[in-house]
PDB file of C-alpha atoms in Angstrom:
ATOM      1  CA  MET A   1     -17.955   9.643  -1.900  1.00 83.00           C
ATOM      2  CA  ILE A   2     -14.478   9.577  -3.447  1.00 87.00           C
ATOM      3  CA  ASN A   3     -12.780  12.579  -5.059  1.00 90.00           C
ATOM      4  CA  GLU A   4      -9.581  11.742  -6.956  1.00 90.00           C
ATOM      5  CA  LEU A   5      -6.797  14.300  -6.375  1.00 93.00           C
ATOM      6  CA  GLY A   6      -4.348  12.822  -8.855  1.00 93.00           C
ATOM      7  CA  GLU A   7      -1.677  10.219  -9.423  1.00 93.00           C
ATOM      8  CA  ILE A   8       1.924   9.754 -10.556  1.00 94.00           C
ATOM      9  CA  GLY A   9       2.809   6.839 -12.775  1.00 85.00           C
ATOM     10  CA  THR A  10       4.984   5.398 -15.482  1.00 78.00           C
ATOM     11  CA  SER A  11       4.468   2.878 -18.250  1.00 70.00           C
ATOM     12  CA  GLY A  12       4.827   0.261 -15.492  1.00 67.00           C
ATOM     13  CA  GLY A  13       1.744   1.492 -13.636  1.00 76.00           C
ATOM     14  CA  VAL A  14       0.643   3.934 -10.940  1.00 84.00           C
ATOM     15  CA  LEU A  15       3.345   4.720  -8.363  1.00 88.00           C
ATOM     16  CA  LEU A  16       1.521   7.225  -6.145  1.00 94.00           C
ATOM     17  CA  LYS A  17      -2.111   8.242  -5.791  1.00 94.00           C
ATOM     18  CA  MET A  18      -4.127  10.558  -3.555  1.00 96.00           C
ATOM     19  CA  TRP A  19      -7.866  10.940  -3.071  1.00 95.00           C
ATOM     20  CA  GLU A  20     -10.371  12.477  -0.692  1.00 96.00           C
ATOM     21  CA  VAL A  21     -12.976  10.233   0.931  1.00 94.00           C
ATOM     22  CA  ILE A  22     -16.239  11.289   2.591  1.00 95.00           C
ATOM     23  CA  VAL A  23     -17.918   8.540   4.647  1.00 94.00           C
ATOM     24  CA  PRO A  24     -21.458   8.838   6.044  1.00 95.00           C
ATOM     25  CA  SER A  25     -22.167   8.173   9.717  1.00 96.00           C
ATOM     26  CA  GLY A  26     -22.971   4.721  11.027  1.00 95.00           C
ATOM     27  CA  SER A  27     -21.467   1.297  11.631  1.00 93.00           C
ATOM     28  CA  ARG A  28     -19.490  -0.327   8.832  1.00 90.00           C
ATOM     29  CA  PRO A  29     -18.676  -4.014   8.246  1.00 85.00           C
ATOM     30  CA  LEU A  30     -15.252  -5.203   9.350  1.00 82.00           C
ATOM     31  CA  VAL A  31     -13.474  -5.862   6.051  1.00 81.00           C
ATOM     32  CA  ARG A  32      -9.878  -6.767   6.894  1.00 73.00           C
ATOM     33  CA  HIS A  33      -8.326  -5.599   3.648  1.00 74.00           C
ATOM     34  CA  SER A  34      -4.673  -5.000   2.870  1.00 76.00           C
ATOM     35  CA  HIS A  35      -2.616  -3.992  -0.146  1.00 82.00           C
ATOM     36  CA  ILE A  36       0.981  -3.738  -1.335  1.00 83.00           C
ATOM     37  CA  ARG A  37       0.853   0.062  -1.406  1.00 88.00           C
ATOM     38  CA  PHE A  38       2.074   1.979   1.656  1.00 92.00           C
ATOM     39  CA  GLU A  39      -0.713   4.190   3.043  1.00 95.00           C
ATOM     40  CA  ILE A  40      -0.760   7.517   4.861  1.00 97.00           C
ATOM     41  CA  THR A  41      -4.132   9.030   5.786  1.00 98.00           C
ATOM     42  CA  LEU A  42      -4.958  12.524   7.053  1.00 98.00           C
ATOM     43  CA  ILE A  43      -8.244  12.938   8.938  1.00 98.00           C
ATOM     44  CA  THR A  44      -9.651  16.338   7.953  1.00 98.00           C
ATOM     45  CA  ALA A  45     -13.017  16.202   9.747  1.00 98.00           C
ATOM     46  CA  GLY A  46     -15.344  13.933  11.677  1.00 98.00           C
ATOM     47  CA  SER A  47     -14.792  10.942  13.925  1.00 98.00           C
ATOM     48  CA  GLY A  48     -14.975   7.172  14.010  1.00 97.00           C
ATOM     49  CA  ILE A  49     -13.083   3.982  14.766  1.00 97.00           C
ATOM     50  CA  TYR A  50     -10.165   2.476  12.814  1.00 96.00           C
ATOM     51  CA  THR A  51      -9.667  -1.252  13.376  1.00 95.00           C
ATOM     52  CA  VAL A  52      -6.066  -2.297  12.696  1.00 93.00           C
ATOM     53  CA  GLY A  53      -5.438  -5.970  13.349  1.00 87.00           C
ATOM     54  CA  ASP A  54      -6.518  -6.499  16.963  1.00 89.00           C
ATOM     55  CA  LYS A  55      -6.305  -2.783  17.858  1.00 93.00           C
ATOM     56  CA  LYS A  56      -8.963  -0.091  17.704  1.00 96.00           C
ATOM     57  CA  TYR A  57      -8.107   3.601  17.313  1.00 97.00           C
ATOM     58  CA  ALA A  58     -10.530   6.471  17.923  1.00 98.00           C
ATOM     59  CA  ILE A  59     -10.430   8.733  14.862  1.00 98.00           C
ATOM     60  CA  LYS A  60     -10.161  12.483  15.478  1.00 98.00           C
ATOM     61  CA  PRO A  61      -9.623  15.484  13.170  1.00 98.00           C
ATOM     62  CA  TYR A  62      -6.069  16.295  12.054  1.00 98.00           C
ATOM     63  CA  GLU A  63      -4.648  12.930  13.076  1.00 99.00           C
ATOM     64  CA  ILE A  64      -2.375  10.975  10.750  1.00 98.00           C
ATOM     65  CA  PHE A  65      -2.712   7.220  10.243  1.00 98.00           C
ATOM     66  CA  VAL A  66       0.111   5.137   8.752  1.00 97.00           C
ATOM     67  CA  PHE A  67      -0.275   1.593   7.410  1.00 94.00           C
ATOM     68  CA  ALA A  68       2.522  -0.627   6.140  1.00 90.00           C
ATOM     69  CA  SER A  69       2.038  -2.692   3.009  1.00 85.00           C
ATOM     70  CA  ASN A  70      -0.185  -5.716   3.708  1.00 80.00           C
ATOM     71  CA  GLU A  71      -1.206  -4.372   7.136  1.00 88.00           C
ATOM     72  CA  GLN A  72      -4.914  -5.067   7.569  1.00 87.00           C
ATOM     73  CA  HIS A  73      -7.044  -2.048   8.464  1.00 91.00           C
ATOM     74  CA  CYS A  74     -10.640  -0.879   8.204  1.00 92.00           C
ATOM     75  CA  VAL A  75     -12.889   1.995   9.298  1.00 94.00           C
ATOM     76  CA  THR A  76     -15.575   0.160  11.307  1.00 94.00           C
ATOM     77  CA  GLU A  77     -17.477   3.078  12.846  1.00 95.00           C
ATOM     78  CA  VAL A  78     -18.219   6.630  11.692  1.00 97.00           C
ATOM     79  CA  GLY A  79     -19.508   9.333  14.054  1.00 97.00           C
ATOM     80  CA  LYS A  80     -22.760  11.278  13.684  1.00 96.00           C
ATOM     81  CA  ASP A  81     -21.109  14.067  11.676  1.00 95.00           C
ATOM     82  CA  GLY A  82     -19.542  11.669   9.182  1.00 97.00           C
ATOM     83  CA  LEU A  83     -15.864  11.318   8.342  1.00 97.00           C
ATOM     84  CA  LYS A  84     -13.648  13.114   5.864  1.00 98.00           C
ATOM     85  CA  MET A  85     -10.091  12.031   5.060  1.00 98.00           C
ATOM     86  CA  ILE A  86      -7.377  12.219   2.422  1.00 98.00           C
ATOM     87  CA  ASN A  87      -5.549   9.015   1.501  1.00 97.00           C
ATOM     88  CA  LEU A  88      -2.077   8.751   0.006  1.00 97.00           C
ATOM     89  CA  HIS A  89      -0.926   5.416  -1.417  1.00 95.00           C
ATOM     90  CA  PHE A  90       2.486   4.772  -2.913  1.00 92.00           C
ATOM     91  CA  GLU A  91       4.244   1.726  -4.269  1.00 86.00           C
ATOM     92  CA  PRO A  92       7.366   0.475  -2.436  1.00 82.00           C
ATOM     93  CA  ARG A  93       9.297   0.766  -5.721  1.00 78.00           C
ATOM     94  CA  TYR A  94       8.575   4.514  -5.707  1.00 81.00           C
ATOM     95  CA  LEU A  95      11.398   4.783  -3.153  1.00 74.00           C
ATOM     96  CA  TRP A  96      13.861   2.584  -4.998  1.00 65.00           C
ATOM     97  CA  GLY A  97      15.831   5.047  -7.113  1.00 56.00           C
ATOM     98  CA  ARG A  98      19.598   4.719  -7.445  1.00 48.00           C
ATOM     99  CA  SER A  99      20.348   7.953  -5.638  1.00 42.00           C
ATOM    100  CA  PHE A 100      18.065   6.900  -2.797  1.00 45.00           C
ATOM    101  CA  ASP A 101      20.020   3.620  -2.518  1.00 49.00           C
ATOM    102  CA  ARG A 102      23.326   5.441  -2.098  1.00 45.00           C
ATOM    103  CA  LEU A 103      22.191   8.112   0.327  1.00 48.00           C
ATOM    104  CA  SER A 104      19.835   6.249   2.665  1.00 56.00           C
ATOM    105  CA  ASN A 105      19.997   3.325   5.054  1.00 53.00           C
ATOM    106  CA  VAL A 106      16.294   2.596   4.504  1.00 60.00           C
ATOM    107  CA  ASN A 107      16.191  -0.851   2.968  1.00 56.00           C
ATOM    108  CA  THR A 108      13.723  -2.823   0.905  1.00 63.00           C
ATOM    109  CA  ASN A 109      11.395  -3.891   3.711  1.00 70.00           C
ATOM    110  CA  PHE A 110      10.669  -0.353   4.992  1.00 77.00           C
ATOM    111  CA  CYS A 111       7.246  -0.371   3.357  1.00 81.00           C
ATOM    112  CA  PHE A 112       6.365  -3.906   4.433  1.00 80.00           C
ATOM    113  CA  GLN A 113       6.876  -3.805   8.187  1.00 81.00           C
ATOM    114  CA  HIS A 114       7.425  -1.370  11.018  1.00 88.00           C
ATOM    115  CA  SER A 115       8.733  -1.520  14.553  1.00 89.00           C
ATOM    116  CA  PRO A 116       6.401  -3.471  16.874  1.00 87.00           C
ATOM    117  CA  ASN A 117       6.281  -0.399  19.118  1.00 90.00           C
ATOM    118  CA  PHE A 118       5.070   1.926  16.357  1.00 94.00           C
ATOM    119  CA  GLU A 119       1.477   3.148  16.745  1.00 95.00           C
ATOM    120  CA  ASN A 120      -0.535   3.504  13.533  1.00 96.00           C
ATOM    121  CA  CYS A 121      -2.182   6.690  14.795  1.00 98.00           C
ATOM    122  CA  ILE A 122      -0.157   9.885  15.175  1.00 98.00           C
ATOM    123  CA  PRO A 123      -2.101  12.311  17.432  1.00 98.00           C
ATOM    124  CA  ALA A 124      -2.994  15.706  16.017  1.00 98.00           C
ATOM    125  CA  ASP A 125      -0.727  17.643  18.414  1.00 98.00           C
ATOM    126  CA  ARG A 126       2.295  15.566  17.304  1.00 98.00           C
ATOM    127  CA  ALA A 127       1.404  15.407  13.624  1.00 98.00           C
ATOM    128  CA  ARG A 128       1.900  19.071  12.676  1.00 98.00           C
ATOM    129  CA  GLN A 129       5.070  18.551  10.634  1.00 98.00           C
ATOM    130  CA  ILE A 130       3.833  15.491   8.757  1.00 98.00           C
ATOM    131  CA  ARG A 131       0.415  17.117   8.263  1.00 98.00           C
ATOM    132  CA  GLY A 132       2.055  20.132   6.651  1.00 98.00           C
ATOM    133  CA  LEU A 133       4.175  17.986   4.332  1.00 98.00           C
ATOM    134  CA  PHE A 134       1.153  15.844   3.480  1.00 98.00           C
ATOM    135  CA  THR A 135      -1.098  18.797   2.590  1.00 98.00           C
ATOM    136  CA  SER A 136       1.710  20.291   0.486  1.00 98.00           C
ATOM    137  CA  ALA A 137       1.932  17.019  -1.460  1.00 97.00           C
ATOM    138  CA  ALA A 138      -1.839  17.032  -2.014  1.00 97.00           C
ATOM    139  CA  GLU A 139      -1.681  20.611  -3.274  1.00 97.00           C
ATOM    140  CA  GLU A 140       1.194  19.785  -5.636  1.00 97.00           C
ATOM    141  CA  LEU A 141      -0.682  16.803  -7.032  1.00 96.00           C
ATOM    142  CA  SER A 142      -3.834  18.858  -7.576  1.00 94.00           C
ATOM    143  CA  LYS A 143      -2.136  21.832  -9.245  1.00 95.00           C
ATOM    144  CA  LYS A 144       0.427  19.837 -11.272  1.00 95.00           C
ATOM    145  CA  GLU A 145       2.830  22.720 -11.735  1.00 96.00           C
ATOM    146  CA  PRO A 146       6.218  22.097 -13.445  1.00 96.00           C
ATOM    147  CA  GLU A 147       8.235  19.335 -11.711  1.00 96.00           C
ATOM    148  CA  TYR A 148       5.406  18.579  -9.288  1.00 95.00           C
ATOM    149  CA  ALA A 149       6.351  14.879  -9.249  1.00 93.00           C
ATOM    150  CA  LEU A 150       9.885  15.735  -8.104  1.00 93.00           C
ATOM    151  CA  LYS A 151       8.512  18.019  -5.386  1.00 96.00           C
ATOM    152  CA  ILE A 152       6.097  15.340  -4.163  1.00 96.00           C
ATOM    153  CA  LYS A 153       8.878  12.756  -3.912  1.00 92.00           C
ATOM    154  CA  SER A 154      10.943  15.233  -1.873  1.00 94.00           C
ATOM    155  CA  LEU A 155       7.983  15.837   0.455  1.00 96.00           C
ATOM    156  CA  LEU A 156       7.409  12.099   0.796  1.00 94.00           C
ATOM    157  CA  ASN A 157      11.046  11.520   1.710  1.00 92.00           C
ATOM    158  CA  MET A 158      10.714  14.190   4.418  1.00 95.00           C
ATOM    159  CA  ILE A 159       7.643  12.402   5.794  1.00 96.00           C
ATOM    160  CA  ILE A 160       9.592   9.135   5.898  1.00 93.00           C
ATOM    161  CA  VAL A 161      12.463  10.794   7.760  1.00 92.00           C
ATOM    162  CA  ALA A 162       9.995  12.215  10.303  1.00 96.00           C
ATOM    163  CA  LEU A 163       8.380   8.794  10.797  1.00 95.00           C
ATOM    164  CA  ILE A 164      11.796   7.256  11.494  1.00 92.00           C
ATOM    165  CA  ARG A 165      13.272  10.023  13.653  1.00 93.00           C
ATOM    166  CA  ASP A 166      10.268  11.212  15.610  1.00 95.00           C
ATOM    167  CA  PHE A 167       7.951   8.210  15.805  1.00 95.00           C
ATOM    168  CA  GLY A 168      10.226   5.154  15.762  1.00 92.00           C
ATOM    169  CA  TYR A 169       8.581   3.733  12.657  1.00 91.00           C
ATOM    170  CA  PHE A 170      11.623   1.781  11.543  1.00 80.00           C
ATOM    171  CA  ASP A 171      15.182   1.194  12.712  1.00 68.00           C
ATOM    172  CA  SER A 172      17.234   2.489   9.781  1.00 61.00           C
ATOM    173  CA  THR A 173      20.484   1.647  11.606  1.00 58.00           C
ATOM    174  CA  LEU A 174      19.986  -2.100  11.147  1.00 57.00           C
ATOM    175  CA  PRO A 175      22.716  -3.642   8.991  1.00 56.00           C
ATOM    176  CA  GLU A 176      21.705  -4.450   5.439  1.00 59.00           C
ATOM    177  CA  SER A 177      23.248  -6.210   2.482  1.00 66.00           C
ATOM    178  CA  LYS A 178      23.030  -4.106  -0.659  1.00 70.00           C
ATOM    179  CA  ASP A 179      23.603  -7.225  -2.781  1.00 79.00           C
ATOM    180  CA  LYS A 180      20.679  -9.034  -1.172  1.00 84.00           C
ATOM    181  CA  ASN A 181      18.468  -5.960  -1.431  1.00 80.00           C
ATOM    182  CA  ARG A 182      19.365  -5.615  -5.100  1.00 83.00           C
ATOM    183  CA  ILE A 183      18.454  -9.265  -5.785  1.00 90.00           C
ATOM    184  CA  ILE A 184      15.025  -8.918  -4.170  1.00 88.00           C
ATOM    185  CA  ARG A 185      14.303  -5.542  -5.762  1.00 85.00           C
ATOM    186  CA  LYS A 186      15.090  -7.035  -9.154  1.00 89.00           C
ATOM    187  CA  ALA A 187      12.769  -9.955  -8.383  1.00 93.00           C
ATOM    188  CA  THR A 188       9.897  -7.707  -7.281  1.00 90.00           C
ATOM    189  CA  GLU A 189      10.313  -5.535 -10.377  1.00 88.00           C
ATOM    190  CA  TYR A 190      10.084  -8.664 -12.531  1.00 94.00           C
ATOM    191  CA  ILE A 191       6.959  -9.834 -10.670  1.00 94.00           C
ATOM    192  CA  ASP A 192       5.372  -6.397 -11.056  1.00 90.00           C
ATOM    193  CA  THR A 193       5.541  -6.679 -14.855  1.00 90.00           C
ATOM    194  CA  HIS A 194       4.948 -10.442 -15.239  1.00 94.00           C
ATOM    195  CA  PHE A 195       2.374 -11.310 -12.543  1.00 95.00           C
ATOM    196  CA  GLN A 196      -0.182 -12.183 -15.256  1.00 95.00           C
ATOM    197  CA  GLU A 197       2.037 -15.085 -16.338  1.00 95.00           C
ATOM    198  CA  ASN A 198       2.444 -18.568 -14.861  1.00 93.00           C
ATOM    199  CA  LEU A 199       5.143 -17.724 -12.328  1.00 95.00           C
ATOM    200  CA  THR A 200       6.885 -20.490 -10.397  1.00 96.00           C
ATOM    201  CA  LEU A 201       9.310 -20.449  -7.500  1.00 96.00           C
ATOM    202  CA  GLU A 202      11.841 -22.286  -9.663  1.00 97.00           C
ATOM    203  CA  SER A 203      11.692 -19.776 -12.515  1.00 95.00           C
ATOM    204  CA  LEU A 204      11.995 -16.775 -10.203  1.00 96.00           C
ATOM    205  CA  ALA A 205      14.903 -18.352  -8.310  1.00 96.00           C
ATOM    206  CA  ARG A 206      16.605 -19.114 -11.611  1.00 95.00           C
ATOM    207  CA  LEU A 207      16.446 -15.431 -12.595  1.00 93.00           C
ATOM    208  CA  SER A 208      18.352 -14.635  -9.402  1.00 92.00           C
ATOM    209  CA  SER A 209      20.797 -17.561  -9.797  1.00 94.00           C
ATOM    210  CA  LEU A 210      19.697 -18.955  -6.431  1.00 95.00           C
ATOM    211  CA  THR A 211      18.213 -22.231  -5.256  1.00 96.00           C
ATOM    212  CA  PRO A 212      14.415 -22.122  -4.800  1.00 96.00           C
ATOM    213  CA  ASN A 213      14.551 -22.645  -1.036  1.00 96.00           C
ATOM    214  CA  TYR A 214      17.177 -19.953  -0.482  1.00 96.00           C
ATOM    215  CA  PHE A 215      15.421 -17.494  -2.790  1.00 96.00           C
ATOM    216  CA  SER A 216      12.090 -17.973  -0.989  1.00 96.00           C
ATOM    217  CA  SER A 217      13.736 -17.509   2.401  1.00 95.00           C
ATOM    218  CA  LEU A 218      15.707 -14.460   1.244  1.00 93.00           C
ATOM    219  CA  PHE A 219      12.629 -12.831  -0.274  1.00 92.00           C
ATOM    220  CA  ARG A 220      10.783 -12.987   3.041  1.00 89.00           C
ATOM    221  CA  LYS A 221      13.803 -11.892   5.081  1.00 86.00           C
ATOM    222  CA  VAL A 222      14.560  -8.849   2.921  1.00 83.00           C
ATOM    223  CA  SER A 223      11.037  -7.729   2.002  1.00 81.00           C
ATOM    224  CA  GLY A 224       9.196  -8.800   5.146  1.00 78.00           C
ATOM    225  CA  ILE A 225       6.511 -10.588   3.122  1.00 85.00           C
ATOM    226  CA  LYS A 226       6.171 -14.123   1.752  1.00 90.00           C
ATOM    227  CA  LEU A 227       6.860 -14.509  -1.967  1.00 94.00           C
ATOM    228  CA  TRP A 228       3.408 -15.850  -2.855  1.00 94.00           C
ATOM    229  CA  ASP A 229       1.666 -13.256  -0.704  1.00 90.00           C
ATOM    230  CA  TYR A 230       3.445 -10.583  -2.734  1.00 91.00           C
ATOM    231  CA  ILE A 231       2.548 -12.208  -6.074  1.00 95.00           C
ATOM    232  CA  ASN A 232      -1.086 -12.719  -5.099  1.00 93.00           C
ATOM    233  CA  SER A 233      -1.387  -9.156  -3.789  1.00 89.00           C
ATOM    234  CA  ARG A 234      -0.135  -7.833  -7.117  1.00 91.00           C
ATOM    235  CA  ARG A 235      -2.654  -9.996  -8.966  1.00 94.00           C
ATOM    236  CA  ILE A 236      -5.522  -9.004  -6.676  1.00 93.00           C
ATOM    237  CA  GLU A 237      -4.816  -5.274  -7.041  1.00 88.00           C
ATOM    238  CA  ALA A 238      -4.953  -5.657 -10.820  1.00 92.00           C
ATOM    239  CA  ALA A 239      -8.189  -7.630 -10.482  1.00 94.00           C
ATOM    240  CA  MET A 240      -9.733  -4.895  -8.327  1.00 90.00           C
ATOM    241  CA  GLN A 241      -9.123  -2.358 -11.080  1.00 88.00           C
ATOM    242  CA  LEU A 242     -10.704  -4.632 -13.688  1.00 94.00           C
ATOM    243  CA  LEU A 243     -13.709  -5.373 -11.459  1.00 93.00           C
ATOM    244  CA  LYS A 244     -14.216  -1.654 -10.956  1.00 87.00           C
ATOM    245  CA  ASN A 245     -13.601  -0.419 -14.505  1.00 87.00           C
ATOM    246  CA  GLU A 246     -14.292  -3.316 -16.904  1.00 92.00           C
ATOM    247  CA  SER A 247     -17.922  -4.320 -16.425  1.00 89.00           C
ATOM    248  CA  ASN A 248     -17.867  -6.256 -19.719  1.00 93.00           C
ATOM    249  CA  LEU A 249     -15.453  -8.839 -18.242  1.00 95.00           C
ATOM    250  CA  ASN A 250     -16.808 -11.688 -16.119  1.00 95.00           C
ATOM    251  CA  ILE A 251     -15.073 -13.123 -13.043  1.00 95.00           C
ATOM    252  CA  ILE A 252     -13.494 -16.012 -14.978  1.00 95.00           C
ATOM    253  CA  GLU A 253     -11.992 -13.635 -17.559  1.00 96.00           C
ATOM    254  CA  ILE A 254     -10.625 -11.313 -14.874  1.00 96.00           C
ATOM    255  CA  ALA A 255      -9.070 -14.216 -12.975  1.00 96.00           C
ATOM    256  CA  SER A 256      -7.325 -15.395 -16.146  1.00 96.00           C
ATOM    257  CA  LYS A 257      -6.078 -11.910 -17.066  1.00 95.00           C
ATOM    258  CA  CYS A 258      -4.535 -11.521 -13.611  1.00 96.00           C
ATOM    259  CA  GLY A 259      -2.579 -14.782 -13.553  1.00 96.00           C
ATOM    260  CA  PHE A 260      -4.964 -17.159 -11.771  1.00 96.00           C
ATOM    261  CA  ASN A 261      -5.469 -20.556 -13.383  1.00 91.00           C
ATOM    262  CA  ASN A 262      -8.944 -21.113 -11.906  1.00 92.00           C
ATOM    263  CA  THR A 263     -11.700 -19.127 -10.210  1.00 93.00           C
ATOM    264  CA  ALA A 264     -11.492 -21.124  -6.967  1.00 94.00           C
ATOM    265  CA  ASN A 265      -7.913 -19.951  -6.344  1.00 93.00           C
ATOM    266  CA  PHE A 266      -8.868 -16.432  -7.425  1.00 96.00           C
ATOM    267  CA  ASN A 267     -11.841 -16.222  -5.066  1.00 94.00           C
ATOM    268  CA  LYS A 268      -9.811 -17.608  -2.153  1.00 93.00           C
ATOM    269  CA  ALA A 269      -6.888 -15.199  -2.702  1.00 92.00           C
ATOM    270  CA  PHE A 270      -9.226 -12.229  -3.264  1.00 92.00           C
ATOM    271  CA  LYS A 271     -11.146 -12.771  -0.045  1.00 89.00           C
ATOM    272  CA  LYS A 272      -7.929 -13.297   1.935  1.00 86.00           C
ATOM    273  CA  THR A 273      -6.508  -9.995   0.680  1.00 86.00           C
ATOM    274  CA  VAL A 274      -9.592  -7.789   0.335  1.00 85.00           C
ATOM    275  CA  GLY A 275     -11.874  -9.357   2.928  1.00 82.00           C
ATOM    276  CA  ILE A 276     -14.835  -9.852   0.579  1.00 88.00           C
ATOM    277  CA  THR A 277     -15.504 -11.838  -2.604  1.00 92.00           C
ATOM    278  CA  PRO A 278     -14.860 -10.435  -6.124  1.00 94.00           C
ATOM    279  CA  GLY A 279     -18.611 -10.311  -6.730  1.00 92.00           C
ATOM    280  CA  GLU A 280     -19.246  -8.344  -3.534  1.00 90.00           C
ATOM    281  CA  TYR A 281     -16.450  -5.916  -4.407  1.00 89.00           C
ATOM    282  CA  ARG A 282     -17.838  -5.352  -7.902  1.00 89.00           C
ATOM    283  CA  LEU A 283     -21.219  -4.425  -6.416  1.00 86.00           C
ATOM    284  CA  ASN A 284     -19.774  -1.985  -3.860  1.00 77.00           C
ATOM    285  CA  ASP A 285     -16.098  -1.070  -4.132  1.00 67.00           C
ATOM    286  CA  ASN A 286     -16.589   1.863  -1.711  1.00 64.00           C
ATOM    287  CA  ILE A 287     -16.889  -0.638   1.153  1.00 62.00           C
ATOM    288  CA  ILE A 288     -13.080  -0.807   1.257  1.00 64.00           C
ATOM    289  CA  ILE A 289     -11.766   2.095   3.374  1.00 68.00           C
TER     290      ILE A 289
END
């Protein structure tokens, strides 16, 4: 069962979303899904197993789980009392305001990769601060009092600082080039609003006044993700919404609306990202947790 807590968005789409999930006990299929959105999860009750890549984490109440964009993860086992959690997803561009650029050393690839030593699970006894900030954000999103969006962004920034300082999530002291970051942020913003179109490496490189090879290399270096993985992830996330909410559209129509030129490419990209086929997802979207 899924209970939506709320979302923050603009004309360009949803930037942040939170929801409560209740999962019944039992074994669950391993669906190695990933998404562009950065994810933070609070376990409020129950137990189970989280499979993250090749690792398995025992799930316990009051723990915090953190997943970078495109990091594959899945709940594969739920204990006899079930599992209850609150998920927070936010877009990388949610952090990319001008004031944030000037005041922080966190660069573009923060959301896409973390230190190899970072553990996705933060134990309950070490998660008190982040848990408090997280529950405050959920309360703000539910109540929607004046300037709640500003308050939530402040709380999220405090969570990010805690992840960096206390848990070694990311080395914010690494040197960065603001010019290179600006080029890639501009490119991702363009992709976010034009992914339905016939994008090519040449056209995207041209927008940045770079050669195709250099642009492709720079995109991966700065963002931590391959250019076409980013484009396809954007397209697949849009397709997931259409599969869930637009039952009048068939698979071919959805593929076309999301920028795929044929269903074979769509099915291949969808299964690579989500772990199941578009048809399977349409029948049971709750399988993805």
